[in-house]
Coordinates of C-alpha atoms and ligand atoms in Angstrom, one line a residue:
X39 CA 90.8 124.1 160.5
X40 CA 94.5 124.2 159.9
X41 CA 96.4 127.0 158.5
X42 CA 95.0 128.1 155.0
X43 CA 97.0 126.7 152.2
X44 CA 96.4 126.7 148.4
X45 CA 96.2 123.7 146.0
X46 CA 96.5 123.8 142.2
X47 CA 95.4 120.7 140.4
X48 CA 96.3 120.2 136.8
X49 CA 94.5 117.6 134.9
X50 CA 95.6 115.6 131.8
X51 CA 93.9 112.8 129.9
X52 CA 90.2 111.8 130.1
X53 CA 87.1 113.1 131.8
X54 CA 87.6 110.6 134.6
X55 CA 90.7 112.6 135.5
X56 CA 88.8 116.0 135.4
X57 CA 86.3 114.5 137.9
X58 CA 89.1 113.0 140.1
X59 CA 90.8 116.3 140.1
X60 CA 87.8 118.1 141.4
X61 CA 87.3 115.4 144.0
X62 CA 90.8 115.7 145.2
X63 CA 90.5 119.5 145.6
X64 CA 87.1 118.8 147.5
X65 CA 88.8 116.3 149.8
X66 CA 91.6 118.7 150.7
X67 CA 89.2 121.7 151.3
X68 CA 88.2 120.5 154.9
X69 CA 91.9 120.3 155.6
X70 CA 92.3 124.0 154.9
X71 CA 93.3 124.0 151.2
X72 CA 91.6 126.6 148.8
X73 CA 91.8 125.9 145.1
X74 CA 94.0 128.3 143.0
X75 CA 94.2 128.4 139.2
X76 CA 97.8 129.9 139.5
X77 CA 100.4 127.2 140.2
X78 CA 103.0 129.8 141.3
X79 CA 100.7 130.7 144.3
X80 CA 100.2 127.2 145.3
X81 CA 101.6 125.4 148.4
X82 CA 100.7 122.1 146.8
X83 CA 100.6 121.3 143.0
X84 CA 99.0 118.1 141.9
X85 CA 99.7 116.8 138.5
X86 CA 96.9 114.4 137.5
X87 CA 98.5 112.4 134.7
X88 CA 97.5 110.3 131.7
X89 CA 99.4 107.2 130.5
X90 CA 97.3 106.3 127.4
X91 CA 99.9 107.1 124.8
X92 CA 103.7 107.7 125.0
X93 CA 103.4 111.5 124.3
X94 CA 100.8 111.9 127.0
X95 CA 103.2 110.1 129.5
X96 CA 106.2 112.3 128.4
X97 CA 104.4 115.4 129.3
X98 CA 104.7 114.6 132.9
X99 CA 108.4 115.1 133.0
X100 CA 108.4 118.4 131.2
X101 CA 105.5 119.4 133.5
X102 CA 107.5 118.4 136.5
X103 CA 110.5 120.5 135.2
X104 CA 108.2 123.6 135.1
X105 CA 106.9 123.0 138.5
X106 CA 110.3 122.4 140.0
X107 CA 111.3 126.0 138.8
X108 CA 108.3 127.4 140.8
X109 CA 109.2 125.3 143.7
X110 CA 112.8 126.7 143.7
X111 CA 111.4 130.2 143.4
X112 CA 109.1 129.5 146.4
X113 CA 111.9 128.1 148.5
X114 CA 114.1 131.2 147.7
X115 CA 111.2 133.2 149.4
X116 CA 111.3 130.9 152.4
X117 CA 108.0 129.1 151.2
X118 CA 107.6 125.4 151.0
X119 CA 105.8 124.1 147.9
X120 CA 105.0 120.5 147.4
X121 CA 104.7 118.6 144.0
X122 CA 102.4 115.6 143.9
X123 CA 101.9 113.3 140.9
X124 CA 98.6 111.5 140.7
X125 CA 96.6 109.6 138.0
X126 CA 97.5 107.0 135.5
X127 CA 101.3 107.6 135.2
X128 CA 101.6 107.6 139.0
X129 CA 99.6 104.3 139.1
X130 CA 101.9 102.6 136.4
X131 CA 105.3 104.1 137.3
X132 CA 105.1 105.4 140.9
X133 CA 108.5 104.1 142.0
X134 CA 110.2 105.3 138.9
X135 CA 108.9 108.8 139.3
X136 CA 110.2 109.1 142.7
X137 CA 113.6 107.9 141.7
X138 CA 113.9 109.9 138.5
X139 CA 112.3 113.2 139.7
X140 CA 113.8 114.5 142.9
X141 CA 111.4 117.5 143.0
X142 CA 108.4 115.1 143.4
X143 CA 107.3 114.9 147.0
X144 CA 104.3 112.7 146.7
X145 CA 103.1 110.0 144.2
X146 CA 99.5 108.9 144.5
X147 CA 97.8 106.2 142.4
X148 CA 94.4 106.5 140.8
X149 CA 92.6 104.5 143.5
X150 CA 94.0 106.2 146.6
X151 CA 92.8 109.8 146.5
X152 CA 90.7 109.5 149.7
X153 CA 94.0 109.1 151.6
X154 CA 95.3 112.4 150.2
X155 CA 95.0 114.6 153.4
X156 CA 97.1 112.2 155.4
X157 CA 99.7 111.7 152.8
X158 CA 100.1 115.5 152.1
X159 CA 100.5 116.0 155.8
X160 CA 103.3 113.4 155.9
X161 CA 105.0 115.1 152.8
X162 CA 104.8 118.5 154.5
X163 CA 106.6 116.9 157.4
X164 CA 109.5 116.0 155.0
X165 CA 108.7 112.5 154.0
X166 CA 108.7 111.4 150.3
X167 CA 105.4 109.4 150.0
X168 CA 104.3 106.8 147.4
X169 CA 100.9 105.0 147.4
X170 CA 99.9 103.1 144.4
X171 CA 97.8 100.3 146.1
X172 CA 94.5 99.2 144.8
X173 CA 92.7 99.4 148.3
X174 CA 89.6 97.4 148.9
X175 CA 87.6 100.3 150.4
X176 CA 85.7 102.4 148.0
X177 CA 87.6 105.7 147.4
X178 CA 84.4 107.5 146.3
X179 CA 82.8 106.8 149.6
X180 CA 85.7 108.4 151.4
X181 CA 86.1 111.5 149.2
X182 CA 84.5 114.7 150.4
X183 CA 81.6 116.0 148.5
X184 CA 82.1 119.4 146.8
X185 CA 81.2 122.6 148.7
X186 CA 78.3 124.5 147.3
X187 CA 80.6 127.3 146.2
X188 CA 82.9 124.9 144.3
X189 CA 79.9 123.4 142.4
X190 CA 78.8 126.9 141.4
X191 CA 82.3 127.9 140.3
X192 CA 82.6 124.8 138.1
X193 CA 79.6 125.6 136.0
X194 CA 76.1 124.3 134.8
X195 CA 77.4 121.1 133.2
X196 CA 79.1 118.5 135.4
X197 CA 80.7 115.0 135.2
X198 CA 79.8 112.3 137.6
X199 CA 81.9 109.1 137.6
X200 CA 79.6 106.1 137.9
X201 CA 81.9 103.3 136.8
X202 CA 85.6 103.0 136.9
X203 CA 88.2 100.5 135.5
X204 CA 88.1 98.0 132.7
X205 CA 88.1 94.2 132.2
X206 CA 88.2 94.3 128.5
X207 CA 92.0 94.2 127.9
X208 CA 92.1 95.6 124.4
X209 CA 95.6 94.6 123.4
X210 CA 96.9 98.2 122.9
X211 CA 95.4 99.7 126.1
X212 CA 96.9 100.5 129.6
X213 CA 93.6 101.3 131.2
X214 CA 93.0 97.9 132.8
X215 CA 96.4 98.2 134.5
X216 CA 96.1 101.8 135.5
X217 CA 92.5 101.9 136.7
X218 CA 92.1 98.3 137.7
X219 CA 89.2 96.0 137.5
X220 CA 85.8 97.3 136.6
X221 CA 83.7 98.6 139.5
X222 CA 80.3 100.4 139.6
X223 CA 79.1 102.9 142.3
X224 CA 75.8 102.2 144.0
X225 CA 72.7 103.8 142.5
X226 CA 71.6 105.9 145.6
X227 CA 75.1 107.4 145.9
X228 CA 75.0 108.6 142.4
X229 CA 71.4 109.9 142.7
X230 CA 72.4 111.9 145.9
X231 CA 75.4 113.3 144.1
X232 CA 73.4 114.4 141.2
X233 CA 70.6 115.9 143.4
X234 CA 73.3 117.9 145.2
X235 CA 74.7 119.2 142.0
X236 CA 71.3 120.1 140.6
X237 CA 70.4 121.9 143.9
X238 CA 73.5 124.1 143.3
X239 CA 72.8 125.1 139.7
X240 CA 74.0 122.2 137.6
X241 CA 71.7 121.6 134.7
X242 CA 73.4 118.9 132.7
X243 CA 75.1 115.8 134.0
X244 CA 77.3 113.4 132.0
X245 CA 77.7 110.0 133.7
X246 CA 81.2 108.9 133.0
X247 CA 83.2 105.7 133.2
X248 CA 86.0 104.0 131.1
X249 CA 83.2 101.6 130.0
X250 CA 80.2 103.4 131.3
X251 CA 77.7 101.2 129.6
X252 CA 79.1 98.2 131.4
X253 CA 77.6 99.9 134.5
X254 CA 76.1 97.3 136.9
X255 CA 75.9 99.1 140.3
X256 CA 73.7 97.9 143.2
X257 CA 70.2 99.4 143.1
X258 CA 68.2 100.4 146.1
X259 CA 66.4 97.1 145.8
X260 CA 69.6 95.2 146.0
X261 CA 69.8 93.9 142.5
X262 CA 72.4 95.1 139.9
X263 CA 71.1 97.9 137.7
X264 CA 72.3 98.5 134.2
X265 CA 73.1 101.9 132.8
X266 CA 69.7 102.3 131.1
X267 CA 67.9 101.9 134.5
X268 CA 70.3 104.2 136.1
X269 CA 69.7 106.9 133.3
X270 CA 65.9 106.5 133.9
X271 CA 66.3 107.1 137.6
X272 CA 68.6 110.0 137.2
X273 CA 66.5 111.6 134.6
X274 CA 63.6 111.8 137.2
X275 CA 65.7 114.3 139.3
X276 CA 63.7 117.6 139.1
X277 CA 65.7 120.5 137.7
X278 CA 68.1 118.3 135.6
X279 CA 67.6 119.4 132.1
X280 CA 70.1 117.3 130.2
X281 CA 71.7 113.8 130.7
X282 CA 74.7 112.3 128.8
X283 CA 77.0 109.4 129.3
X284 CA 80.4 108.5 128.0
X285 CA 82.4 106.4 127.1
X286 CA 80.7 103.3 125.8
X287 CA 82.0 100.1 124.4
X288 CA 80.2 98.5 121.4
X289 CA 79.9 95.2 123.3
X290 CA 77.9 96.6 126.1
X291 CA 75.3 98.6 124.0
X292 CA 72.3 96.8 125.2
X293 CA 68.7 96.9 123.7
X294 CA 67.6 98.5 126.9
X295 CA 70.2 101.4 126.6
X296 CA 69.2 101.9 123.0
X297 CA 65.6 102.0 124.0
X298 CA 66.4 104.7 126.6
X299 CA 67.2 107.0 123.8
X300 CA 63.8 106.7 122.4
X301 CA 62.2 107.1 125.8
X302 CA 63.9 109.8 127.8
X303 CA 63.7 113.3 126.6
X304 CA 66.4 114.5 128.9
X305 CA 68.8 112.0 127.3
X306 CA 70.7 113.8 124.6
X307 CA 71.0 112.4 121.1
X308 CA 74.7 112.0 121.1
X309 CA 76.7 108.8 121.6
X310 CA 80.5 108.5 121.7
X311 CA 81.1 105.0 120.6
X312 CA 84.7 104.1 119.9
X313 CA 85.3 101.6 117.2
X314 CA 89.0 101.9 116.8
X315 CA 89.2 100.3 113.2
X316 CA 87.0 99.4 110.4
X317 CA 88.8 96.0 109.6
X318 CA 87.7 92.8 111.2
X319 CA 91.3 91.4 111.1
X320 CA 92.6 94.4 113.1
X321 CA 89.5 94.5 115.5
X322 CA 90.3 90.8 116.3
X323 CA 94.0 91.5 116.8
X324 CA 92.9 94.4 119.1
X325 CA 90.7 92.0 121.0
X326 CA 87.9 94.4 120.6
X327 CA 85.4 91.5 120.5
X328 CA 83.2 93.2 118.0
X329 CA 83.2 93.2 114.2
X330 CA 82.6 96.0 111.7
X331 CA 79.1 94.5 111.0
X332 CA 78.3 94.5 114.8
X333 CA 79.2 98.1 114.9
X334 CA 77.2 99.1 111.9
X335 CA 74.2 97.2 113.1
X336 CA 74.4 99.1 116.5
X337 CA 74.6 102.4 114.6
X338 CA 71.4 101.4 112.7
X339 CA 69.6 100.4 115.8
X340 CA 70.5 103.6 117.6
X341 CA 69.2 105.5 114.6
X342 CA 66.0 103.6 114.5
X343 CA 65.5 104.5 118.3
X344 CA 66.2 108.1 117.7
X345 CA 66.5 109.3 114.1
X346 CA 68.6 112.5 114.9
X347 CA 71.2 110.7 117.1
X348 CA 74.7 111.9 116.4
X349 CA 77.7 109.7 116.8
X350 CA 81.4 110.1 117.6
X351 CA 84.2 107.7 117.9
X352 CA 87.8 106.9 118.5
X353 CA 90.2 105.6 116.0
X354 CA 93.7 104.1 116.1
X355 CA 95.8 104.0 112.9
X356 CA 98.9 101.9 112.5
X357 CA 98.1 99.1 114.9
X358 CA 100.6 96.3 114.4
X359 CA 100.0 94.5 111.2
X360 CA 97.6 97.1 109.8
X361 CA 97.8 97.0 105.9
X362 CA 96.7 99.6 103.5
X363 CA 93.6 97.5 102.9
X364 CA 92.8 97.4 106.6
X365 CA 93.2 101.1 106.8
X366 CA 90.9 101.7 103.8
X367 CA 88.4 99.7 105.6
X368 CA 88.6 102.3 108.4
X369 CA 88.2 105.1 105.9
X370 CA 85.1 103.4 104.4
X371 CA 83.6 102.9 107.8
X372 CA 84.0 106.7 108.4
X373 CA 82.2 107.4 105.2
X374 CA 79.6 104.8 105.8
X375 CA 78.6 105.9 109.3
X376 CA 78.8 109.7 108.9
X377 CA 80.2 110.7 112.3
X378 CA 79.5 114.1 113.8
X379 CA 83.1 114.1 114.9
X380 CA 85.8 111.7 116.1
X381 CA 89.2 111.5 117.8
X382 CA 92.0 109.6 116.0
X383 CA 95.4 108.6 117.1
X384 CA 98.6 106.9 116.0
X385 CA 99.1 103.5 117.6
X386 CA 101.5 104.1 120.5
X387 CA 103.2 101.0 122.0
X388 CA 102.6 100.9 125.7
X389 CA 104.9 98.9 127.9
X390 CA 103.3 95.8 129.4
X391 CA 100.4 95.6 126.8
X392 CA 100.2 92.6 124.4
X393 CA 100.4 94.7 121.2
X394 CA 103.6 96.3 122.2
X395 CA 105.3 93.0 121.7
X396 CA 103.7 92.1 118.3
X397 CA 106.5 91.9 115.8
X398 CA 104.7 93.6 112.8
X399 CA 104.9 97.1 114.0
X400 CA 103.9 99.8 111.5
X401 CA 106.7 102.5 110.7
X402 CA 106.1 105.9 112.0
X403 CA 105.8 107.7 108.7
X404 CA 103.2 105.3 107.5
X405 CA 101.2 105.9 110.7
X406 CA 101.5 109.7 110.2
X407 CA 100.4 109.6 106.7
X408 CA 97.4 107.4 107.6
X409 CA 96.5 109.6 110.4
X410 CA 96.4 112.6 108.1
X411 CA 94.1 110.8 105.6
X412 CA 91.8 109.7 108.4
X413 CA 91.7 113.1 109.9
X414 CA 90.8 114.7 106.6
X415 CA 87.9 112.2 106.2
X416 CA 86.6 112.8 109.7
X417 CA 86.8 116.6 109.2
X418 CA 84.8 116.2 106.0
X419 CA 82.1 114.2 107.8
X420 CA 82.0 116.9 110.6
X421 CA 81.7 119.7 108.2
X422 CA 78.8 117.9 106.5
X423 CA 77.1 117.3 109.7
X424 CA 77.5 120.8 110.9
X425 CA 76.4 122.2 107.5
X426 CA 73.0 120.6 108.0
X427 CA 72.3 123.0 110.9
X428 CA 72.4 126.3 108.9
X429 CA 69.1 128.1 109.3
X430 CA 67.8 125.6 111.7
X431 CA 66.5 126.5 115.3
X432 CA 67.8 124.3 118.0
X433 CA 68.0 124.0 121.8
X434 CA 71.1 125.2 123.4
X435 CA 72.1 125.0 127.0
X436 CA 74.0 128.2 127.8
X437 CA 77.0 127.4 129.8
X438 CA 79.4 130.4 130.2
X439 CA 80.6 133.7 128.7
X440 CA 81.8 133.4 125.1
X441 CA 84.7 135.0 123.2
X442 CA 83.1 138.4 122.6
X443 CA 81.6 140.8 125.2
X444 CA 77.9 140.1 125.5
X445 CA 78.3 136.5 124.1
X446 CA 77.5 133.3 125.7
X447 CA 78.6 129.9 124.6
X448 CA 76.5 126.8 125.1
X449 CA 76.0 123.3 123.6
X450 CA 73.5 121.9 121.2
X451 CA 71.9 118.4 121.9
X452 CA 74.6 117.1 119.6
X453 CA 77.4 118.6 121.6
X454 CA 78.3 121.3 119.2
X455 CA 79.5 124.6 120.7
X456 CA 77.1 127.4 119.8
X457 CA 78.0 131.1 120.3
X458 CA 75.2 133.5 120.8
X459 CA 74.5 137.1 122.0
X460 CA 72.5 136.6 125.2
X461 CA 72.3 138.1 128.7
X462 CA 74.4 136.5 131.4
X463 CA 71.3 135.7 133.4
X464 CA 70.5 133.1 130.8
X465 CA 73.5 130.9 131.8
X466 CA 72.0 127.6 132.9
X467 CA 68.9 127.9 130.7
X468 CA 68.0 126.0 127.6
X469 CA 67.1 128.4 124.9
X470 CA 66.1 128.3 121.3
X471 CA 68.8 129.5 118.9
X472 CA 68.5 129.9 115.2
X473 CA 71.8 129.1 113.5
X474 CA 73.1 131.9 111.3
X475 CA 76.7 130.8 110.7
X476 CA 78.8 127.7 110.7
X477 CA 82.3 128.1 111.9
X478 CA 85.1 125.5 112.0
X479 CA 84.9 124.9 115.7
X480 CA 81.5 126.3 116.6
X481 CA 78.2 127.2 115.3
X482 CA 76.9 130.9 115.6
X483 CA 73.3 131.8 116.1
X484 CA 70.7 134.3 117.4
X485 CA 68.1 133.8 120.3
X486 CA 64.9 132.8 118.6
X487 CA 62.0 135.0 119.8
X488 CA 60.5 134.3 123.2
X489 CA 63.5 132.2 124.1
X490 CA 63.4 131.2 127.8
X491 CA 61.6 127.9 127.5
X492 CA 62.8 126.6 130.7
X493 CA 63.4 128.9 133.6
X494 CA 66.6 128.9 135.7
X495 CA 66.5 127.6 139.2
X496 CA 65.0 124.4 140.5
Ligands
LIG1169 N1 87.3 102.9 127.2 C1 87.3 103.6 125.9 C2 88.6 104.3 125.5 C3 89.6 104.7 126.5 S1 91.1 105.3 126.0 C4 87.0 102.5 124.9 O1 86.9 101.5 125.2 O2 87.0 102.8 123.7 C5 90.6 106.6 124.8 C6 91.1 106.3 123.4 O3 92.5 106.3 123.3 C7 90.7 104.9 122.9 O4 89.5 104.8 122.4 C8 91.8 104.7 121.8 O5 91.3 105.2 120.6 C9 93.0 105.6 122.3 N2 94.1 104.7 122.7 C10 94.2 103.9 123.7 N3 95.3 103.2 123.8 C11 96.0 103.8 122.7 C12 97.3 103.4 122.3 N4 98.1 102.5 122.8 N5 97.8 104.1 121.2 C13 97.0 105.0 120.5 N6 95.7 105.3 121.0 C14 95.3 104.7 122.0
LIG1170 FE1 91.1 100.3 127.0 FE2 89.6 98.5 125.5 FE3 89.1 99.0 128.2 FE4 88.5 100.9 126.4 S1 87.6 98.9 126.5 S2 89.5 101.1 128.3 S3 90.2 100.7 124.9 S4 91.0 98.1 127.3
LIG1171 FE1 94.6 108.6 130.6 FE2 94.1 107.2 132.6 FE3 92.1 108.5 131.4 S1 95.5 106.7 131.0 S2 92.8 108.4 129.2 S3 93.9 109.5 132.3 S4 92.0 106.5 132.4

């Protein structure tokens, strides 16, 4: 092992980046890097960036400014600190970052993380390194698995990337350019990874991908497996209590996947299904390739398979050409579906995407006003959904210490945060909790009687 060094990875954007950040730290561990939560301690800071909206991308430069100050402070003490930029901004604007930000030593695109140790060594030797290729080899194969101790530190609920990239080309979106074409990991690799996580205390796994339900990885029999088949296989892993998947595209919500919700007790009754708009005209201009009616019919089929299924979504307001009538169609869709929650964003023109060049852009103040109205409607729906839980007893997977001493926080099957007074030994258990109070961001409850329904430890 080389000299002990410290790495700090800061993640922006989606869950894919959270997963990648962990894997970058795992891959540097055998080269002698310990993870630190404190950037001022670090010999290497990695900013894992997001390019999805303009604001997200701008964050990078203010963050580089902050890190440059730490780098200069370290240099004043005779210590060398490197700044690396990874993720989707790195992929989209690698050369520009190196030119514009002198403090950056290393730029690494989203598909090159397995090459990190070699690149970091070159950067420590004084070179400024850029790698934004889409290599043919599979980065996941070459990334180091997490150490047991790292798995335990990260908690009882874990993400596992099973699919990456996107071929859908929605007209507003950068992901097909920053993450490349759709690829799926092999079933046996995913199963082995989940088994290792579960053997080290993980109790809930969320299979993730930009289009997770387009998953079509090679199965052990050589044929391509869909997501439903993968979920069935993963749900058989002993000791795994809960299974989730995200993010899905309405086009790829197959009958088989809907049926899995009726079949698999471990598969949680919560689906994040972005719709973006309630107007068919806008959906067509977005190239979403589904209509409002398609979406509503999917929701109905999911609810037929599992009556208590909760739904969440993503929305964009102010897409080019969106009229007040189009926007009202979005509001009415929100009312009609009754989402448990949703994310909503003002349309942000992204360079290189078709919608950025459409000439009927919506003025910023109109977007802001629509966003406010949409968020009010979503919040009403969320309050109504949560209010239905008062007095009910539900299963909660306890994840970590809560805000108050003696309190733990966990998740309901519907992904609500639940705060409950409970001994720390119950972290990692699914317990019955009676909901006593509905807060704005979480539910509060009490352990219900003989609670430990499922023992800790596989
Ligand atoms: N793969 C997922 C979403 C990926 S991006 C899907 O197909 O739905 C996450 C969310 O960011 C999107 O659902 C969309 O609501 C939002 N988003 C993407 N590009 C955007 C843009 N240019 N402006 C505003 N919001 C955007
Ligand atoms: Fe972007 Fe559309 Fe692909 Fe989702 S499906 S990642 S919104 S292009
Ligand atoms: Fe952002 Fe890239 Fe994820 S652009 S949302 S970090 S795929």
